[in-house]
mmCIF file with all atom_site columns, C-alpha atoms in Angstrom:
data_model
loop_
_atom_site.group_PDB
_atom_site.id
_atom_site.type_symbol
_atom_site.label_atom_id
_atom_site.label_alt_id
_atom_site.label_comp_id
_atom_site.label_asym_id
_atom_site.label_entity_id
_atom_site.label_seq_id
_atom_site.pdbx_PDB_ins_code
_atom_site.Cartn_x
_atom_site.Cartn_y
_atom_site.Cartn_z
_atom_site.occupancy
_atom_site.B_iso_or_equiv
_atom_site.pdbx_formal_charge
_atom_site.auth_seq_id
_atom_site.auth_comp_id
_atom_site.auth_asym_id
_atom_site.auth_atom_id
_atom_site.pdbx_PDB_model_num
ATOM 1   C CA . MET A 1 1   ? 112.182 174.612 93.915  1.00 0.00 ? 1   MET A CA 1
ATOM 2   C CA . THR A 1 2   ? 112.384 170.659 94.895  1.00 0.00 ? 2   THR A CA 1
ATOM 3   C CA . ASP A 1 3   ? 115.322 168.863 96.301  1.00 0.00 ? 3   ASP A CA 1
ATOM 4   C CA . ALA A 1 4   ? 115.475 166.397 93.256  1.00 0.00 ? 4   ALA A CA 1
ATOM 5   C CA . THR A 1 5   ? 116.019 169.476 91.293  1.00 0.00 ? 5   THR A CA 1
ATOM 6   C CA . LEU A 1 6   ? 118.638 171.229 93.892  1.00 0.00 ? 6   LEU A CA 1
ATOM 7   C CA . ASN A 1 7   ? 120.137 167.919 93.007  1.00 0.00 ? 7   ASN A CA 1
ATOM 8   C CA . SER A 1 8   ? 120.364 167.965 89.163  1.00 0.00 ? 8   SER A CA 1
ATOM 9   C CA . THR A 1 9   ? 121.291 171.397 88.606  1.00 0.00 ? 9   THR A CA 1
ATOM 10  C CA . ALA A 1 10  ? 123.632 171.291 91.637  1.00 0.00 ? 10  ALA A CA 1
ATOM 11  C CA . PRO A 1 11  ? 127.681 170.649 91.140  1.00 0.00 ? 11  PRO A CA 1
ATOM 12  C CA . SER A 1 12  ? 129.285 167.142 92.474  1.00 0.00 ? 12  SER A CA 1
ATOM 13  C CA . SER A 1 13  ? 132.000 168.106 95.410  1.00 0.00 ? 13  SER A CA 1
ATOM 14  C CA . ASN A 1 14  ? 132.651 164.217 95.293  1.00 0.00 ? 14  ASN A CA 1
ATOM 15  C CA . LYS A 1 15  ? 134.651 162.736 92.311  1.00 0.00 ? 15  LYS A CA 1
ATOM 16  C CA . ALA A 1 16  ? 134.885 158.770 90.986  1.00 0.00 ? 16  ALA A CA 1
ATOM 17  C CA . ASP A 1 17  ? 137.124 158.075 88.507  1.00 0.00 ? 17  ASP A CA 1
ATOM 18  C CA . PHE A 1 18  ? 136.576 155.007 86.282  1.00 0.00 ? 18  PHE A CA 1
ATOM 19  C CA . TRP A 1 19  ? 138.617 152.816 83.967  1.00 0.00 ? 19  TRP A CA 1
ATOM 20  C CA . PHE A 1 20  ? 136.779 150.721 81.385  1.00 0.00 ? 20  PHE A CA 1
ATOM 21  C CA . ASP A 1 21  ? 137.350 148.491 78.645  1.00 0.00 ? 21  ASP A CA 1
ATOM 22  C CA . PRO A 1 22  ? 134.850 148.664 75.728  1.00 0.00 ? 22  PRO A CA 1
ATOM 23  C CA . ILE A 1 23  ? 134.477 144.824 74.982  1.00 0.00 ? 23  ILE A CA 1
ATOM 24  C CA . CYS A 1 24  ? 134.009 144.195 78.621  1.00 0.00 ? 24  CYS A CA 1
ATOM 25  C CA . PRO A 1 25  ? 130.418 143.283 79.126  1.00 0.00 ? 25  PRO A CA 1
ATOM 26  C CA . PHE A 1 26  ? 130.917 143.410 83.251  1.00 0.00 ? 26  PHE A CA 1
ATOM 27  C CA . ALA A 1 27  ? 132.589 146.699 82.417  1.00 0.00 ? 27  ALA A CA 1
ATOM 28  C CA . TRP A 1 28  ? 129.061 148.385 80.860  1.00 0.00 ? 28  TRP A CA 1
ATOM 29  C CA . ALA A 1 29  ? 126.775 146.937 83.211  1.00 0.00 ? 29  ALA A CA 1
ATOM 30  C CA . THR A 1 30  ? 128.797 148.334 86.083  1.00 0.00 ? 30  THR A CA 1
ATOM 31  C CA . SER A 1 31  ? 129.310 151.815 84.255  1.00 0.00 ? 31  SER A CA 1
ATOM 32  C CA . ARG A 1 32  ? 125.745 151.456 83.890  1.00 0.00 ? 32  ARG A CA 1
ATOM 33  C CA . TRP A 1 33  ? 125.039 151.098 87.378  1.00 0.00 ? 33  TRP A CA 1
ATOM 34  C CA . ILE A 1 34  ? 127.343 154.151 87.854  1.00 0.00 ? 34  ILE A CA 1
ATOM 35  C CA . GLY A 1 35  ? 125.462 156.028 85.366  1.00 0.00 ? 35  GLY A CA 1
ATOM 36  C CA . GLU A 1 36  ? 122.114 156.035 88.179  1.00 0.00 ? 36  GLU A CA 1
ATOM 37  C CA . VAL A 1 37  ? 124.518 156.542 90.588  1.00 0.00 ? 37  VAL A CA 1
ATOM 38  C CA . GLU A 1 38  ? 125.259 159.817 89.412  1.00 0.00 ? 38  GLU A CA 1
ATOM 39  C CA . ASP A 1 39  ? 121.389 160.559 89.861  1.00 0.00 ? 39  ASP A CA 1
ATOM 40  C CA . VAL A 1 40  ? 120.921 159.667 93.735  1.00 0.00 ? 40  VAL A CA 1
ATOM 41  C CA . ARG A 1 41  ? 124.141 160.426 95.132  1.00 0.00 ? 41  ARG A CA 1
ATOM 42  C CA . ASP A 1 42  ? 126.486 163.867 94.900  1.00 0.00 ? 42  ASP A CA 1
ATOM 43  C CA . VAL A 1 43  ? 129.452 162.260 92.707  1.00 0.00 ? 43  VAL A CA 1
ATOM 44  C CA . ALA A 1 44  ? 130.716 162.960 89.516  1.00 0.00 ? 44  ALA A CA 1
ATOM 45  C CA . VAL A 1 45  ? 132.407 160.500 87.393  1.00 0.00 ? 45  VAL A CA 1
ATOM 46  C CA . ASP A 1 46  ? 135.515 161.098 85.172  1.00 0.00 ? 46  ASP A CA 1
ATOM 47  C CA . TRP A 1 47  ? 135.971 158.647 82.412  1.00 0.00 ? 47  TRP A CA 1
ATOM 48  C CA . HIS A 1 48  ? 139.162 156.476 81.077  1.00 0.00 ? 48  HIS A CA 1
ATOM 49  C CA . VAL A 1 49  ? 140.498 153.863 79.363  1.00 0.00 ? 49  VAL A CA 1
ATOM 50  C CA . MET A 1 50  ? 142.172 150.681 80.561  1.00 0.00 ? 50  MET A CA 1
ATOM 51  C CA . SER A 1 51  ? 143.067 147.969 78.095  1.00 0.00 ? 51  SER A CA 1
ATOM 52  C CA . LEU A 1 52  ? 142.258 143.429 78.578  1.00 0.00 ? 52  LEU A CA 1
ATOM 53  C CA . SER A 1 53  ? 144.867 143.356 76.113  1.00 0.00 ? 53  SER A CA 1
ATOM 54  C CA . VAL A 1 54  ? 147.639 145.152 77.882  1.00 0.00 ? 54  VAL A CA 1
ATOM 55  C CA . LEU A 1 55  ? 146.276 143.864 80.925  1.00 0.00 ? 55  LEU A CA 1
ATOM 56  C CA . ASN A 1 56  ? 146.765 140.299 79.324  1.00 0.00 ? 56  ASN A CA 1
ATOM 57  C CA . GLU A 1 57  ? 149.037 140.456 76.833  1.00 0.00 ? 57  GLU A CA 1
ATOM 58  C CA . ASN A 1 58  ? 151.432 138.402 78.698  1.00 0.00 ? 58  ASN A CA 1
ATOM 59  C CA . ASN A 1 59  ? 149.398 136.042 80.240  1.00 0.00 ? 59  ASN A CA 1
ATOM 60  C CA . GLU A 1 60  ? 150.030 132.274 78.768  1.00 0.00 ? 60  GLU A CA 1
ATOM 61  C CA . THR A 1 61  ? 147.304 131.058 80.840  1.00 0.00 ? 61  THR A CA 1
ATOM 62  C CA . LEU A 1 62  ? 144.649 132.269 78.969  1.00 0.00 ? 62  LEU A CA 1
ATOM 63  C CA . SER A 1 63  ? 142.044 129.912 76.815  1.00 0.00 ? 63  SER A CA 1
ATOM 64  C CA . PRO A 1 64  ? 141.907 130.015 73.187  1.00 0.00 ? 64  PRO A CA 1
ATOM 65  C CA . GLU A 1 65  ? 138.832 131.894 73.208  1.00 0.00 ? 65  GLU A CA 1
ATOM 66  C CA . TYR A 1 66  ? 139.699 134.453 75.740  1.00 0.00 ? 66  TYR A CA 1
ATOM 67  C CA . ARG A 1 67  ? 143.067 135.172 74.146  1.00 0.00 ? 67  ARG A CA 1
ATOM 68  C CA . GLU A 1 68  ? 141.359 135.565 70.760  1.00 0.00 ? 68  GLU A CA 1
ATOM 69  C CA . LYS A 1 69  ? 138.675 138.308 71.967  1.00 0.00 ? 69  LYS A CA 1
ATOM 70  C CA . VAL A 1 70  ? 141.627 140.262 73.886  1.00 0.00 ? 70  VAL A CA 1
ATOM 71  C CA . ALA A 1 71  ? 143.640 140.193 70.801  1.00 0.00 ? 71  ALA A CA 1
ATOM 72  C CA . LYS A 1 72  ? 140.784 141.897 68.900  1.00 0.00 ? 72  LYS A CA 1
ATOM 73  C CA . GLY A 1 73  ? 139.963 144.021 71.498  1.00 0.00 ? 73  GLY A CA 1
ATOM 74  C CA . TRP A 1 74  ? 142.795 147.022 71.112  1.00 0.00 ? 74  TRP A CA 1
ATOM 75  C CA . GLY A 1 75  ? 140.488 149.122 68.435  1.00 0.00 ? 75  GLY A CA 1
ATOM 76  C CA . PRO A 1 76  ? 138.189 150.606 70.511  1.00 0.00 ? 76  PRO A CA 1
ATOM 77  C CA . VAL A 1 77  ? 140.807 151.528 73.022  1.00 0.00 ? 77  VAL A CA 1
ATOM 78  C CA . ARG A 1 78  ? 143.044 153.004 70.620  1.00 0.00 ? 78  ARG A CA 1
ATOM 79  C CA . VAL A 1 79  ? 141.148 154.929 68.615  1.00 0.00 ? 79  VAL A CA 1
ATOM 80  C CA . ILE A 1 80  ? 139.114 156.105 72.421  1.00 0.00 ? 80  ILE A CA 1
ATOM 81  C CA . THR A 1 81  ? 142.730 157.399 73.272  1.00 0.00 ? 81  THR A CA 1
ATOM 82  C CA . ALA A 1 82  ? 143.002 159.183 69.650  1.00 0.00 ? 82  ALA A CA 1
ATOM 83  C CA . ALA A 1 83  ? 139.570 161.074 69.924  1.00 0.00 ? 83  ALA A CA 1
ATOM 84  C CA . ALA A 1 84  ? 140.631 162.008 73.524  1.00 0.00 ? 84  ALA A CA 1
ATOM 85  C CA . ALA A 1 85  ? 144.118 163.190 72.532  1.00 0.00 ? 85  ALA A CA 1
ATOM 86  C CA . ALA A 1 86  ? 142.598 165.465 69.453  1.00 0.00 ? 86  ALA A CA 1
ATOM 87  C CA . HIS A 1 87  ? 139.525 166.369 70.433  1.00 0.00 ? 87  HIS A CA 1
ATOM 88  C CA . GLY A 1 88  ? 139.340 166.723 74.642  1.00 0.00 ? 88  GLY A CA 1
ATOM 89  C CA . GLU A 1 89  ? 138.566 164.250 77.509  1.00 0.00 ? 89  GLU A CA 1
ATOM 90  C CA . GLY A 1 90  ? 134.897 165.029 76.661  1.00 0.00 ? 90  GLY A CA 1
ATOM 91  C CA . VAL A 1 91  ? 134.691 162.625 73.949  1.00 0.00 ? 91  VAL A CA 1
ATOM 92  C CA . ILE A 1 92  ? 135.579 159.238 75.697  1.00 0.00 ? 92  ILE A CA 1
ATOM 93  C CA . LYS A 1 93  ? 131.969 158.638 77.676  1.00 0.00 ? 93  LYS A CA 1
ATOM 94  C CA . PRO A 1 94  ? 130.317 159.321 74.580  1.00 0.00 ? 94  PRO A CA 1
ATOM 95  C CA . LEU A 1 95  ? 132.740 156.848 72.109  1.00 0.00 ? 95  LEU A CA 1
ATOM 96  C CA . TYR A 1 96  ? 132.050 154.759 75.149  1.00 0.00 ? 96  TYR A CA 1
ATOM 97  C CA . ASP A 1 97  ? 128.257 155.096 75.330  1.00 0.00 ? 97  ASP A CA 1
ATOM 98  C CA . ALA A 1 98  ? 128.180 154.045 71.130  1.00 0.00 ? 98  ALA A CA 1
ATOM 99  C CA . MET A 1 99  ? 130.620 151.461 71.148  1.00 0.00 ? 99  MET A CA 1
ATOM 100 C CA . GLY A 1 100 ? 129.220 150.101 74.248  1.00 0.00 ? 100 GLY A CA 1
ATOM 101 C CA . THR A 1 101 ? 125.607 150.124 72.747  1.00 0.00 ? 101 THR A CA 1
ATOM 102 C CA . LEU A 1 102 ? 126.644 148.285 69.716  1.00 0.00 ? 102 LEU A CA 1
ATOM 103 C CA . ILE A 1 103 ? 128.670 145.587 71.305  1.00 0.00 ? 103 ILE A CA 1
ATOM 104 C CA . HIS A 1 104 ? 126.492 144.539 74.105  1.00 0.00 ? 104 HIS A CA 1
ATOM 105 C CA . HIS A 1 105 ? 123.035 145.424 73.129  1.00 0.00 ? 105 HIS A CA 1
ATOM 106 C CA . ASP A 1 106 ? 122.966 145.463 69.511  1.00 0.00 ? 106 ASP A CA 1
ATOM 107 C CA . LYS A 1 107 ? 125.508 142.475 69.559  1.00 0.00 ? 107 LYS A CA 1
ATOM 108 C CA . VAL A 1 108 ? 127.878 143.856 66.468  1.00 0.00 ? 108 VAL A CA 1
ATOM 109 C CA . GLU A 1 109 ? 130.780 141.065 66.518  1.00 0.00 ? 109 GLU A CA 1
ATOM 110 C CA . ASP A 1 110 ? 133.262 143.382 63.910  1.00 0.00 ? 110 ASP A CA 1
ATOM 111 C CA . LEU A 1 111 ? 134.760 145.485 66.136  1.00 0.00 ? 111 LEU A CA 1
ATOM 112 C CA . SER A 1 112 ? 135.755 147.339 63.288  1.00 0.00 ? 112 SER A CA 1
ATOM 113 C CA . GLU A 1 113 ? 132.513 148.667 62.459  1.00 0.00 ? 113 GLU A CA 1
ATOM 114 C CA . VAL A 1 114 ? 131.799 149.582 65.658  1.00 0.00 ? 114 VAL A CA 1
ATOM 115 C CA . VAL A 1 115 ? 134.211 152.051 65.507  1.00 0.00 ? 115 VAL A CA 1
ATOM 116 C CA . VAL A 1 116 ? 133.005 152.814 62.700  1.00 0.00 ? 116 VAL A CA 1
ATOM 117 C CA . LYS A 1 117 ? 129.328 153.667 63.491  1.00 0.00 ? 117 LYS A CA 1
ATOM 118 C CA . ALA A 1 118 ? 130.313 154.925 67.138  1.00 0.00 ? 118 ALA A CA 1
ATOM 119 C CA . LEU A 1 119 ? 132.565 157.396 65.559  1.00 0.00 ? 119 LEU A CA 1
ATOM 120 C CA . ALA A 1 120 ? 129.232 158.405 63.470  1.00 0.00 ? 120 ALA A CA 1
ATOM 121 C CA . GLU A 1 121 ? 127.247 158.447 66.122  1.00 0.00 ? 121 GLU A CA 1
ATOM 122 C CA . VAL A 1 122 ? 129.051 160.398 68.539  1.00 0.00 ? 122 VAL A CA 1
ATOM 123 C CA . GLY A 1 123 ? 130.319 162.892 64.985  1.00 0.00 ? 123 GLY A CA 1
ATOM 124 C CA . LEU A 1 124 ? 133.944 162.352 65.073  1.00 0.00 ? 124 LEU A CA 1
ATOM 125 C CA . PRO A 1 125 ? 135.882 162.569 61.918  1.00 0.00 ? 125 PRO A CA 1
ATOM 126 C CA . ALA A 1 126 ? 135.805 158.867 60.558  1.00 0.00 ? 126 ALA A CA 1
ATOM 127 C CA . GLU A 1 127 ? 139.549 159.127 59.922  1.00 0.00 ? 127 GLU A CA 1
ATOM 128 C CA . LEU A 1 128 ? 139.781 158.457 63.690  1.00 0.00 ? 128 LEU A CA 1
ATOM 129 C CA . ALA A 1 129 ? 139.275 154.841 62.623  1.00 0.00 ? 129 ALA A CA 1
ATOM 130 C CA . GLU A 1 130 ? 142.425 154.496 61.084  1.00 0.00 ? 130 GLU A CA 1
ATOM 131 C CA . ALA A 1 131 ? 143.805 154.649 65.339  1.00 0.00 ? 131 ALA A CA 1
ATOM 132 C CA . ALA A 1 132 ? 142.899 151.090 65.744  1.00 0.00 ? 132 ALA A CA 1
ATOM 133 C CA . THR A 1 133 ? 145.585 149.483 63.634  1.00 0.00 ? 133 THR A CA 1
ATOM 134 C CA . THR A 1 134 ? 148.548 151.466 64.767  1.00 0.00 ? 134 THR A CA 1
ATOM 135 C CA . ASP A 1 135 ? 150.369 152.028 67.855  1.00 0.00 ? 135 ASP A CA 1
ATOM 136 C CA . ALA A 1 136 ? 150.301 155.019 67.554  1.00 0.00 ? 136 ALA A CA 1
ATOM 137 C CA . HIS A 1 137 ? 148.521 156.215 70.501  1.00 0.00 ? 137 HIS A CA 1
ATOM 138 C CA . ASP A 1 138 ? 149.636 153.098 72.279  1.00 0.00 ? 138 ASP A CA 1
ATOM 139 C CA . GLU A 1 139 ? 151.606 155.205 75.038  1.00 0.00 ? 139 GLU A CA 1
ATOM 140 C CA . ALA A 1 140 ? 148.957 157.099 76.196  1.00 0.00 ? 140 ALA A CA 1
ATOM 141 C CA . LEU A 1 141 ? 146.535 154.164 76.329  1.00 0.00 ? 141 LEU A CA 1
ATOM 142 C CA . ARG A 1 142 ? 149.514 152.275 78.590  1.00 0.00 ? 142 ARG A CA 1
ATOM 143 C CA . ALA A 1 143 ? 149.893 155.207 80.261  1.00 0.00 ? 143 ALA A CA 1
ATOM 144 C CA . SER A 1 144 ? 145.914 155.470 81.467  1.00 0.00 ? 144 SER A CA 1
ATOM 145 C CA . HIS A 1 145 ? 145.206 151.437 82.017  1.00 0.00 ? 145 HIS A CA 1
ATOM 146 C CA . HIS A 1 146 ? 148.735 151.992 84.421  1.00 0.00 ? 146 HIS A CA 1
ATOM 147 C CA . GLU A 1 147 ? 147.156 154.798 86.466  1.00 0.00 ? 147 GLU A CA 1
ATOM 148 C CA . GLY A 1 148 ? 144.040 152.690 86.651  1.00 0.00 ? 148 GLY A CA 1
ATOM 149 C CA . ILE A 1 149 ? 145.344 149.046 87.866  1.00 0.00 ? 149 ILE A CA 1
ATOM 150 C CA . SER A 1 150 ? 148.245 150.603 89.884  1.00 0.00 ? 150 SER A CA 1
ATOM 151 C CA . LYS A 1 151 ? 145.640 151.452 92.264  1.00 0.00 ? 151 LYS A CA 1
ATOM 152 C CA . VAL A 1 152 ? 144.344 148.165 92.691  1.00 0.00 ? 152 VAL A CA 1
ATOM 153 C CA . GLY A 1 153 ? 147.099 145.345 91.537  1.00 0.00 ? 153 GLY A CA 1
ATOM 154 C CA . GLN A 1 154 ? 147.729 143.475 88.863  1.00 0.00 ? 154 GLN A CA 1
ATOM 155 C CA . ASP A 1 155 ? 145.566 140.803 89.953  1.00 0.00 ? 155 ASP A CA 1
ATOM 156 C CA . VAL A 1 156 ? 141.980 142.172 88.931  1.00 0.00 ? 156 VAL A CA 1
ATOM 157 C CA . GLY A 1 157 ? 140.385 143.221 85.542  1.00 0.00 ? 157 GLY A CA 1
ATOM 158 C CA . THR A 1 158 ? 137.707 146.266 84.834  1.00 0.00 ? 158 THR A CA 1
ATOM 159 C CA . PRO A 1 159 ? 136.622 148.269 85.969  1.00 0.00 ? 159 PRO A CA 1
ATOM 160 C CA . ILE A 1 160 ? 138.269 149.915 88.487  1.00 0.00 ? 160 ILE A CA 1
ATOM 161 C CA . VAL A 1 161 ? 136.530 153.246 90.215  1.00 0.00 ? 161 VAL A CA 1
ATOM 162 C CA . ALA A 1 162 ? 138.693 155.269 92.112  1.00 0.00 ? 162 ALA A CA 1
ATOM 163 C CA . PHE A 1 163 ? 136.676 157.811 95.140  1.00 0.00 ? 163 PHE A CA 1
ATOM 164 C CA . ASN A 1 164 ? 137.872 159.485 97.461  1.00 0.00 ? 164 ASN A CA 1
ATOM 165 C CA . ASP A 1 165 ? 141.453 157.651 99.169  1.00 0.00 ? 165 ASP A CA 1
ATOM 166 C CA . THR A 1 166 ? 140.367 154.027 97.912  1.00 0.00 ? 166 THR A CA 1
ATOM 167 C CA . ALA A 1 167 ? 140.826 152.019 94.404  1.00 0.00 ? 167 ALA A CA 1
ATOM 168 C CA . PHE A 1 168 ? 138.656 148.518 93.900  1.00 0.00 ? 168 PHE A CA 1
ATOM 169 C CA . PHE A 1 169 ? 137.751 146.852 90.924  1.00 0.00 ? 169 PHE A CA 1
ATOM 170 C CA . GLY A 1 170 ? 134.434 145.855 90.087  1.00 0.00 ? 170 GLY A CA 1
ATOM 171 C CA . PRO A 1 171 ? 131.947 145.896 91.447  1.00 0.00 ? 171 PRO A CA 1
ATOM 172 C CA . VAL A 1 172 ? 131.012 142.637 89.030  1.00 0.00 ? 172 VAL A CA 1
ATOM 173 C CA . ILE A 1 173 ? 127.161 142.878 88.376  1.00 0.00 ? 173 ILE A CA 1
ATOM 174 C CA . THR A 1 174 ? 125.024 140.845 86.044  1.00 0.00 ? 174 THR A CA 1
ATOM 175 C CA . ARG A 1 175 ? 122.029 143.119 86.602  1.00 0.00 ? 175 ARG A CA 1
ATOM 176 C CA . ILE A 1 176 ? 121.776 146.460 86.539  1.00 0.00 ? 176 ILE A CA 1
ATOM 177 C CA . PRO A 1 177 ? 120.621 148.358 90.064  1.00 0.00 ? 177 PRO A CA 1
ATOM 178 C CA . ARG A 1 178 ? 118.340 151.415 88.860  1.00 0.00 ? 178 ARG A CA 1
ATOM 179 C CA . GLY A 1 179 ? 117.421 155.037 91.261  1.00 0.00 ? 179 GLY A CA 1
ATOM 180 C CA . GLU A 1 180 ? 117.762 154.185 94.935  1.00 0.00 ? 180 GLU A CA 1
ATOM 181 C CA . ASP A 1 181 ? 119.079 150.765 94.569  1.00 0.00 ? 181 ASP A CA 1
ATOM 182 C CA . ALA A 1 182 ? 122.223 151.816 93.201  1.00 0.00 ? 182 ALA A CA 1
ATOM 183 C CA . GLY A 1 183 ? 123.140 154.512 95.337  1.00 0.00 ? 183 GLY A CA 1
ATOM 184 C CA . ARG A 1 184 ? 122.460 151.736 97.982  1.00 0.00 ? 184 ARG A CA 1
ATOM 185 C CA . MET A 1 185 ? 124.965 149.550 96.324  1.00 0.00 ? 185 MET A CA 1
ATOM 186 C CA . TRP A 1 186 ? 127.069 152.835 96.127  1.00 0.00 ? 186 TRP A CA 1
ATOM 187 C CA . ASP A 1 187 ? 126.762 153.223 99.858  1.00 0.00 ? 187 ASP A CA 1
ATOM 188 C CA . ALA A 1 188 ? 128.019 149.970 100.542 1.00 0.00 ? 188 ALA A CA 1
ATOM 189 C CA . THR A 1 189 ? 130.744 149.011 98.324  1.00 0.00 ? 189 THR A CA 1
ATOM 190 C CA . VAL A 1 190 ? 132.666 152.510 99.261  1.00 0.00 ? 190 VAL A CA 1
ATOM 191 C CA . THR A 1 191 ? 132.295 151.887 102.714 1.00 0.00 ? 191 THR A CA 1
ATOM 192 C CA . LEU A 1 192 ? 133.386 148.267 102.247 1.00 0.00 ? 192 LEU A CA 1
ATOM 193 C CA . ALA A 1 193 ? 136.148 150.002 100.295 1.00 0.00 ? 193 ALA A CA 1
ATOM 194 C CA . GLY A 1 194 ? 137.045 152.914 102.981 1.00 0.00 ? 194 GLY A CA 1
ATOM 195 C CA . PHE A 1 195 ? 138.700 149.833 105.101 1.00 0.00 ? 195 PHE A CA 1
ATOM 196 C CA . PRO A 1 196 ? 142.316 149.425 103.976 1.00 0.00 ? 196 PRO A CA 1
ATOM 197 C CA . GLU A 1 197 ? 142.344 145.978 105.639 1.00 0.00 ? 197 GLU A CA 1
ATOM 198 C CA . PHE A 1 198 ? 139.271 144.755 103.487 1.00 0.00 ? 198 PHE A CA 1
ATOM 199 C CA . PHE A 1 199 ? 140.229 143.232 100.076 1.00 0.00 ? 199 PHE A CA 1
ATOM 200 C CA . GLU A 1 200 ? 137.847 140.427 98.792  1.00 0.00 ? 200 GLU A CA 1
ATOM 201 C CA . ILE A 1 201 ? 134.119 139.661 99.256  1.00 0.00 ? 201 ILE A CA 1
ATOM 202 C CA . LYS A 1 202 ? 132.972 137.246 96.085  1.00 0.00 ? 202 LYS A CA 1
ATOM 203 C CA . ARG A 1 203 ? 131.239 134.131 95.387  1.00 0.00 ? 203 ARG A CA 1
ATOM 204 C CA . SER A 1 204 ? 130.485 131.854 91.550  1.00 0.00 ? 204 SER A CA 1
ATOM 205 C CA . ARG A 1 205 ? 129.058 133.923 89.332  1.00 0.00 ? 205 ARG A CA 1
ATOM 206 C CA . THR A 1 206 ? 126.076 131.812 87.954  1.00 0.00 ? 206 THR A CA 1
ATOM 207 C CA . GLU A 1 207 ? 124.740 134.542 85.187  1.00 0.00 ? 207 GLU A CA 1
ATOM 208 C CA . TYR A 1 208 ? 125.827 136.516 82.852  1.00 0.00 ? 208 TYR A CA 1
ATOM 209 C CA . PRO A 1 209 ? 125.422 140.483 82.026  1.00 0.00 ? 209 PRO A CA 1
ATOM 210 C CA . SER A 1 210 ? 121.853 140.660 80.884  1.00 0.00 ? 210 SER A CA 1
ATOM 211 C CA . PHE A 1 211 ? 121.029 144.766 79.114  1.00 0.00 ? 211 PHE A CA 1
ATOM 212 C CA . ASN A 1 212 ? 117.471 143.589 78.709  1.00 0.00 ? 212 ASN A CA 1
#
């Protein structure tokens, strides 16, 4: 048996937690990266929702375009929260994968359509789509959001990653590293985040995420 086979079948001893909002393209890029990390490092990821709608609901400095975007963003996270309550947390990642593919690859702009198609793809009841337009699961949604944001502070967005005794926003990437490149980025990120006195390294973004 090869080392690769052993790595693919042995349970991971290290758990990371990943908070996402399905509408965010940067979170989507980072989520695809951390999926690559799971293949090359001893890491398993637990998935959680956070919400740009919650994060920005009292933010008066948003541009009109971004305000409109986050105002429409309640539906997907509400539906994922409702699905997890009814069918277990194991549905969170498959629903995210389905929604993210529709939003960021297929460019479906109608989030109601995204919800309906994603539920069908994952094999969940169609009536879960009704959760998109009610606040019935907002308490649980807000609790998940605040669990993540409390680890890094209010002046960040999505995604948030927690690993061992540290947590961080990002990394913000526009391309998805594959294979060992993904592992090297993971090593560098958790090394920097492991220093409690380290807070930020940044440069201006010059491109939008690309998923080609």
